[in-house]
Each structure stands twice: as C-alpha cells, then as structure tokens.
mmCIF file with all atom_site columns, C-alpha atoms in Angstrom:
data_model
loop_
_atom_site.group_PDB
_atom_site.id
_atom_site.type_symbol
_atom_site.label_atom_id
_atom_site.label_alt_id
_atom_site.label_comp_id
_atom_site.label_asym_id
_atom_site.label_entity_id
_atom_site.label_seq_id
_atom_site.pdbx_PDB_ins_code
_atom_site.Cartn_x
_atom_site.Cartn_y
_atom_site.Cartn_z
_atom_site.occupancy
_atom_site.B_iso_or_equiv
_atom_site.pdbx_formal_charge
_atom_site.auth_seq_id
_atom_site.auth_comp_id
_atom_site.auth_asym_id
_atom_site.auth_atom_id
_atom_site.pdbx_PDB_model_num
ATOM 1   C CA . MET A 1 1   ? -41.303 -30.851 27.965 1.00 97.00 ? 697 MET A CA 1
ATOM 2   C CA . ASN A 1 2   ? -41.487 -31.021 24.157 1.00 98.00 ? 698 ASN A CA 1
ATOM 3   C CA . VAL A 1 3   ? -38.014 -30.509 22.706 1.00 98.00 ? 699 VAL A CA 1
ATOM 4   C CA . ALA A 1 4   ? -37.018 -30.304 19.059 1.00 98.00 ? 700 ALA A CA 1
ATOM 5   C CA . PHE A 1 5   ? -33.542 -31.729 18.498 1.00 98.00 ? 701 PHE A CA 1
ATOM 6   C CA . PHE A 1 6   ? -31.878 -29.754 15.703 1.00 98.00 ? 702 PHE A CA 1
ATOM 7   C CA . GLY A 1 7   ? -28.537 -31.241 14.714 1.00 95.00 ? 703 GLY A CA 1
ATOM 8   C CA . GLY A 1 8   ? -26.344 -30.265 11.809 1.00 93.00 ? 704 GLY A CA 1
ATOM 9   C CA . SER A 1 9   ? -22.992 -29.034 10.661 1.00 93.00 ? 705 SER A CA 1
ATOM 10  C CA . PHE A 1 10  ? -24.012 -25.359 10.953 1.00 96.00 ? 706 PHE A CA 1
ATOM 11  C CA . ASP A 1 11  ? -21.102 -24.408 8.728  1.00 96.00 ? 707 ASP A CA 1
ATOM 12  C CA . PRO A 1 12  ? -22.184 -21.674 8.780  1.00 97.00 ? 708 PRO A CA 1
ATOM 13  C CA . PRO A 1 13  ? -25.508 -21.346 10.553 1.00 97.00 ? 709 PRO A CA 1
ATOM 14  C CA . HIS A 1 14  ? -27.837 -19.207 8.446  1.00 96.00 ? 710 HIS A CA 1
ATOM 15  C CA . VAL A 1 15  ? -31.231 -17.560 8.494  1.00 97.00 ? 711 VAL A CA 1
ATOM 16  C CA . GLY A 1 16  ? -32.886 -20.791 7.283  1.00 95.00 ? 712 GLY A CA 1
ATOM 17  C CA . HIS A 1 17  ? -31.696 -22.561 10.431 1.00 96.00 ? 713 HIS A CA 1
ATOM 18  C CA . VAL A 1 18  ? -33.003 -19.765 12.640 1.00 98.00 ? 714 VAL A CA 1
ATOM 19  C CA . LEU A 1 19  ? -36.332 -19.694 10.806 1.00 96.00 ? 715 LEU A CA 1
ATOM 20  C CA . ALA A 1 20  ? -36.717 -23.468 11.181 1.00 96.00 ? 716 ALA A CA 1
ATOM 21  C CA . ALA A 1 21  ? -36.257 -23.174 14.950 1.00 97.00 ? 717 ALA A CA 1
ATOM 22  C CA . ALA A 1 22  ? -38.665 -20.237 15.147 1.00 97.00 ? 718 ALA A CA 1
ATOM 23  C CA . TYR A 1 23  ? -41.212 -22.124 13.055 1.00 95.00 ? 719 TYR A CA 1
ATOM 24  C CA . ALA A 1 24  ? -41.014 -25.162 15.357 1.00 96.00 ? 720 ALA A CA 1
ATOM 25  C CA . LEU A 1 25  ? -41.483 -22.986 18.432 1.00 97.00 ? 721 LEU A CA 1
ATOM 26  C CA . CYS A 1 26  ? -44.448 -21.124 16.940 1.00 95.00 ? 722 CYS A CA 1
ATOM 27  C CA . THR A 1 27  ? -46.364 -23.913 15.242 1.00 91.00 ? 723 THR A CA 1
ATOM 28  C CA . ALA A 1 28  ? -45.448 -27.340 16.562 1.00 84.00 ? 724 ALA A CA 1
ATOM 29  C CA . GLU A 1 29  ? -46.107 -27.149 20.325 1.00 92.00 ? 725 GLU A CA 1
ATOM 30  C CA . ILE A 1 30  ? -42.367 -27.199 20.986 1.00 97.00 ? 726 ILE A CA 1
ATOM 31  C CA . ASP A 1 31  ? -41.155 -25.766 24.308 1.00 97.00 ? 727 ASP A CA 1
ATOM 32  C CA . GLN A 1 32  ? -37.466 -25.672 23.438 1.00 98.00 ? 728 GLN A CA 1
ATOM 33  C CA . VAL A 1 33  ? -35.191 -26.258 20.469 1.00 98.00 ? 729 VAL A CA 1
ATOM 34  C CA . LEU A 1 34  ? -31.891 -27.964 21.277 1.00 98.00 ? 730 LEU A CA 1
ATOM 35  C CA . VAL A 1 35  ? -29.352 -27.049 18.592 1.00 98.00 ? 731 VAL A CA 1
ATOM 36  C CA . VAL A 1 36  ? -26.468 -29.518 18.405 1.00 98.00 ? 732 VAL A CA 1
ATOM 37  C CA . PRO A 1 37  ? -23.631 -28.856 15.960 1.00 97.00 ? 733 PRO A CA 1
ATOM 38  C CA . VAL A 1 38  ? -21.826 -32.011 14.858 1.00 94.00 ? 734 VAL A CA 1
ATOM 39  C CA . CYS A 1 39  ? -18.258 -32.310 16.005 1.00 91.00 ? 735 CYS A CA 1
ATOM 40  C CA . ALA A 1 40  ? -17.139 -34.467 13.072 1.00 84.00 ? 736 ALA A CA 1
ATOM 41  C CA . HIS A 1 41  ? -19.467 -35.133 10.142 1.00 77.00 ? 737 HIS A CA 1
ATOM 42  C CA . ALA A 1 42  ? -20.607 -38.767 9.790  1.00 73.00 ? 738 ALA A CA 1
ATOM 43  C CA . PHE A 1 43  ? -20.237 -38.533 5.994  1.00 71.00 ? 739 PHE A CA 1
ATOM 44  C CA . ALA A 1 44  ? -16.691 -37.104 6.317  1.00 74.00 ? 740 ALA A CA 1
ATOM 45  C CA . LYS A 1 45  ? -17.781 -33.689 5.050  1.00 81.00 ? 741 LYS A CA 1
ATOM 46  C CA . PRO A 1 46  ? -14.973 -31.168 5.638  1.00 89.00 ? 742 PRO A CA 1
ATOM 47  C CA . LEU A 1 47  ? -15.982 -28.635 8.282  1.00 94.00 ? 743 LEU A CA 1
ATOM 48  C CA . SER A 1 48  ? -14.695 -25.504 9.948  1.00 96.00 ? 744 SER A CA 1
ATOM 49  C CA . SER A 1 49  ? -13.436 -26.065 13.482 1.00 96.00 ? 745 SER A CA 1
ATOM 50  C CA . PHE A 1 50  ? -16.016 -27.216 16.004 1.00 96.00 ? 746 PHE A CA 1
ATOM 51  C CA . GLU A 1 51  ? -15.241 -24.265 18.267 1.00 97.00 ? 747 GLU A CA 1
ATOM 52  C CA . ASP A 1 52  ? -15.826 -21.770 15.446 1.00 98.00 ? 748 ASP A CA 1
ATOM 53  C CA . ARG A 1 53  ? -19.093 -23.417 14.384 1.00 98.00 ? 749 ARG A CA 1
ATOM 54  C CA . LEU A 1 54  ? -20.284 -23.573 17.990 1.00 98.00 ? 750 LEU A CA 1
ATOM 55  C CA . ALA A 1 55  ? -19.560 -19.853 18.454 1.00 98.00 ? 751 ALA A CA 1
ATOM 56  C CA . MET A 1 56  ? -21.280 -18.961 15.171 1.00 98.00 ? 752 MET A CA 1
ATOM 57  C CA . THR A 1 57  ? -24.287 -21.062 16.150 1.00 98.00 ? 753 THR A CA 1
ATOM 58  C CA . ARG A 1 58  ? -24.572 -19.384 19.547 1.00 98.00 ? 754 ARG A CA 1
ATOM 59  C CA . PHE A 1 59  ? -24.471 -15.996 17.834 1.00 98.00 ? 755 PHE A CA 1
ATOM 60  C CA . ALA A 1 60  ? -27.004 -16.954 15.140 1.00 98.00 ? 756 ALA A CA 1
ATOM 61  C CA . PHE A 1 61  ? -29.633 -18.173 17.608 1.00 98.00 ? 757 PHE A CA 1
ATOM 62  C CA . LYS A 1 62  ? -29.063 -15.633 20.402 1.00 98.00 ? 758 LYS A CA 1
ATOM 63  C CA . SER A 1 63  ? -32.340 -13.807 19.744 1.00 97.00 ? 759 SER A CA 1
ATOM 64  C CA . LEU A 1 64  ? -34.443 -16.924 20.403 1.00 98.00 ? 760 LEU A CA 1
ATOM 65  C CA . ALA A 1 65  ? -34.754 -17.414 24.171 1.00 97.00 ? 761 ALA A CA 1
ATOM 66  C CA . GLN A 1 66  ? -36.226 -20.907 23.788 1.00 98.00 ? 762 GLN A CA 1
ATOM 67  C CA . VAL A 1 67  ? -33.193 -22.193 21.891 1.00 98.00 ? 763 VAL A CA 1
ATOM 68  C CA . ALA A 1 68  ? -30.341 -23.908 23.711 1.00 98.00 ? 764 ALA A CA 1
ATOM 69  C CA . ILE A 1 69  ? -27.010 -24.631 22.009 1.00 98.00 ? 765 ILE A CA 1
ATOM 70  C CA . SER A 1 70  ? -25.281 -27.832 23.061 1.00 98.00 ? 766 SER A CA 1
ATOM 71  C CA . ASP A 1 71  ? -21.681 -28.974 22.684 1.00 98.00 ? 767 ASP A CA 1
ATOM 72  C CA . LEU A 1 72  ? -22.688 -32.576 23.474 1.00 97.00 ? 768 LEU A CA 1
ATOM 73  C CA . GLU A 1 73  ? -21.170 -33.896 20.257 1.00 95.00 ? 769 GLU A CA 1
ATOM 74  C CA . SER A 1 74  ? -17.704 -32.966 21.518 1.00 95.00 ? 770 SER A CA 1
ATOM 75  C CA . GLU A 1 75  ? -18.148 -35.538 24.306 1.00 95.00 ? 771 GLU A CA 1
ATOM 76  C CA . LEU A 1 76  ? -19.158 -38.413 22.016 1.00 93.00 ? 772 LEU A CA 1
ATOM 77  C CA . PRO A 1 77  ? -16.947 -40.677 19.871 1.00 88.00 ? 773 PRO A CA 1
ATOM 78  C CA . HIS A 1 78  ? -16.122 -39.355 16.377 1.00 81.00 ? 774 HIS A CA 1
ATOM 79  C CA . PRO A 1 79  ? -17.510 -39.585 13.827 1.00 76.00 ? 775 PRO A CA 1
ATOM 80  C CA . ASN A 1 80  ? -20.898 -39.793 15.443 1.00 85.00 ? 776 ASN A CA 1
ATOM 81  C CA . PHE A 1 81  ? -24.371 -40.652 14.209 1.00 91.00 ? 777 PHE A CA 1
ATOM 82  C CA . THR A 1 82  ? -27.565 -38.737 14.992 1.00 92.00 ? 778 THR A CA 1
ATOM 83  C CA . LEU A 1 83  ? -28.971 -41.870 16.603 1.00 95.00 ? 779 LEU A CA 1
ATOM 84  C CA . ASN A 1 84  ? -26.172 -41.945 19.196 1.00 95.00 ? 780 ASN A CA 1
ATOM 85  C CA . THR A 1 85  ? -26.628 -38.276 20.036 1.00 96.00 ? 781 THR A CA 1
ATOM 86  C CA . LEU A 1 86  ? -30.402 -38.645 20.372 1.00 97.00 ? 782 LEU A CA 1
ATOM 87  C CA . GLN A 1 87  ? -29.950 -41.665 22.635 1.00 97.00 ? 783 GLN A CA 1
ATOM 88  C CA . GLU A 1 88  ? -27.601 -39.647 24.854 1.00 97.00 ? 784 GLU A CA 1
ATOM 89  C CA . VAL A 1 89  ? -29.983 -36.676 24.968 1.00 98.00 ? 785 VAL A CA 1
ATOM 90  C CA . ALA A 1 90  ? -32.880 -38.992 25.871 1.00 98.00 ? 786 ALA A CA 1
ATOM 91  C CA . LYS A 1 91  ? -30.793 -40.702 28.559 1.00 98.00 ? 787 LYS A CA 1
ATOM 92  C CA . ARG A 1 92  ? -29.802 -37.380 30.152 1.00 98.00 ? 788 ARG A CA 1
ATOM 93  C CA . ASN A 1 93  ? -33.334 -35.951 29.891 1.00 98.00 ? 789 ASN A CA 1
ATOM 94  C CA . PRO A 1 94  ? -35.831 -38.798 30.385 1.00 98.00 ? 790 PRO A CA 1
ATOM 95  C CA . SER A 1 95  ? -38.796 -36.441 30.829 1.00 98.00 ? 791 SER A CA 1
ATOM 96  C CA . TRP A 1 96  ? -38.311 -34.833 27.402 1.00 98.00 ? 792 TRP A CA 1
ATOM 97  C CA . GLN A 1 97  ? -40.525 -35.708 24.458 1.00 98.00 ? 793 GLN A CA 1
ATOM 98  C CA . LEU A 1 98  ? -38.131 -35.392 21.529 1.00 98.00 ? 794 LEU A CA 1
ATOM 99  C CA . ARG A 1 99  ? -38.787 -34.446 17.919 1.00 98.00 ? 795 ARG A CA 1
ATOM 100 C CA . LEU A 1 100 ? -36.127 -34.385 15.216 1.00 97.00 ? 796 LEU A CA 1
ATOM 101 C CA . LEU A 1 101 ? -36.184 -30.984 13.522 1.00 97.00 ? 797 LEU A CA 1
ATOM 102 C CA . VAL A 1 102 ? -34.910 -31.243 9.942  1.00 94.00 ? 798 VAL A CA 1
ATOM 103 C CA . GLY A 1 103 ? -35.271 -29.315 6.729  1.00 88.00 ? 799 GLY A CA 1
ATOM 104 C CA . SER A 1 104 ? -36.976 -30.982 3.798  1.00 87.00 ? 800 SER A CA 1
ATOM 105 C CA . ASP A 1 105 ? -33.610 -31.143 1.998  1.00 84.00 ? 801 ASP A CA 1
ATOM 106 C CA . VAL A 1 106 ? -32.101 -33.186 4.832  1.00 81.00 ? 802 VAL A CA 1
ATOM 107 C CA . PHE A 1 107 ? -35.218 -35.316 5.234  1.00 84.00 ? 803 PHE A CA 1
ATOM 108 C CA . ALA A 1 108 ? -34.941 -36.308 1.573  1.00 87.00 ? 804 ALA A CA 1
ATOM 109 C CA . GLN A 1 109 ? -31.552 -37.893 2.412  1.00 86.00 ? 805 GLN A CA 1
ATOM 110 C CA . ARG A 1 110 ? -32.859 -39.991 5.311  1.00 85.00 ? 806 ARG A CA 1
ATOM 111 C CA . GLY A 1 111 ? -32.041 -43.212 3.447  1.00 85.00 ? 807 GLY A CA 1
ATOM 112 C CA . LYS A 1 112 ? -28.338 -42.459 4.028  1.00 84.00 ? 808 LYS A CA 1
ATOM 113 C CA . TRP A 1 113 ? -28.741 -42.091 7.791  1.00 84.00 ? 809 TRP A CA 1
ATOM 114 C CA . HIS A 1 114 ? -27.646 -44.750 10.251 1.00 87.00 ? 810 HIS A CA 1
ATOM 115 C CA . GLN A 1 115 ? -30.760 -46.595 11.507 1.00 91.00 ? 811 GLN A CA 1
ATOM 116 C CA . PHE A 1 116 ? -33.218 -43.866 10.576 1.00 93.00 ? 812 PHE A CA 1
ATOM 117 C CA . GLU A 1 117 ? -36.139 -46.065 11.646 1.00 94.00 ? 813 GLU A CA 1
ATOM 118 C CA . ARG A 1 118 ? -34.737 -46.098 15.198 1.00 96.00 ? 814 ARG A CA 1
ATOM 119 C CA . ILE A 1 119 ? -34.284 -42.322 15.109 1.00 96.00 ? 815 ILE A CA 1
ATOM 120 C CA . VAL A 1 120 ? -37.999 -41.983 14.258 1.00 95.00 ? 816 VAL A CA 1
ATOM 121 C CA . GLU A 1 121 ? -38.899 -44.084 17.315 1.00 97.00 ? 817 GLU A CA 1
ATOM 122 C CA . ILE A 1 122 ? -36.927 -41.798 19.637 1.00 97.00 ? 818 ILE A CA 1
ATOM 123 C CA . ALA A 1 123 ? -37.700 -38.479 17.930 1.00 97.00 ? 819 ALA A CA 1
ATOM 124 C CA . PRO A 1 124 ? -40.407 -38.400 15.277 1.00 97.00 ? 820 PRO A CA 1
ATOM 125 C CA . PRO A 1 125 ? -39.369 -35.986 12.523 1.00 96.00 ? 821 PRO A CA 1
ATOM 126 C CA . LEU A 1 126 ? -40.636 -32.437 12.371 1.00 95.00 ? 822 LEU A CA 1
ATOM 127 C CA . VAL A 1 127 ? -39.933 -31.378 8.775  1.00 92.00 ? 823 VAL A CA 1
#
C-alpha cells in the first residue's frame, strides 16, 4: 500500500492541508494519507493542546475517506523528530511504501530537519 505520511502541527488544520491530502490521493498513486499531528514541536513552537489539535484535525479531514488521523506522536518521547515517527510507522507497517507529504513552504526548510537525508530514504518527499 502506498501511504503518504503527512505530519505537522495542524494548529489549526486548514483548507491547504486538506487540499494537499486530496491532491496526493488524486495525482500521486497514493492509497491512503496518514495525518500525524505533532505532540510537541521539535523547534519548540508554542502549540494549542494536542487533544484540541487532534480533534480539529479529525474534523478537518472527515470528508476524505482515504485519510487516517493518528495520535502516534503522543506515544513517542517529546520533543520528537519526523525521522523517529517515520521509523515507528515503518516498523508497525512493514508492507507500506511511505512518502513524506509536505508543502513547498515546509520543504524549503528541510535543512533545519533532523537527518533529512535519512527521512528521504524512508519516505521520499511528495511536495
């Protein structure tokens, strides 16, 4: 199964997030989008509560049947890096072919990410 991993703060989730997921499903041979709100931001960005952001994210994506919302980040050490979350997703779902779904604005900041080259090996970006 081809799965687009879509992580972010989602504070709040907005139409751009929903459109990115829809775009991936319609154009990139993606079977499912896994939306994963961060529990605590790796760059110490202040966020609304995880529970509130998770609820808002579930509401925002409810019209897309091929989107799953995950609370996985709440189980991982804080603050967490995308690499760690991707490794956990891959470990739990070894049959999945992962892609990292990111907006062009986020992709432009990839130099700040922890071991971005390793992320690309696990989940090639879908920008």
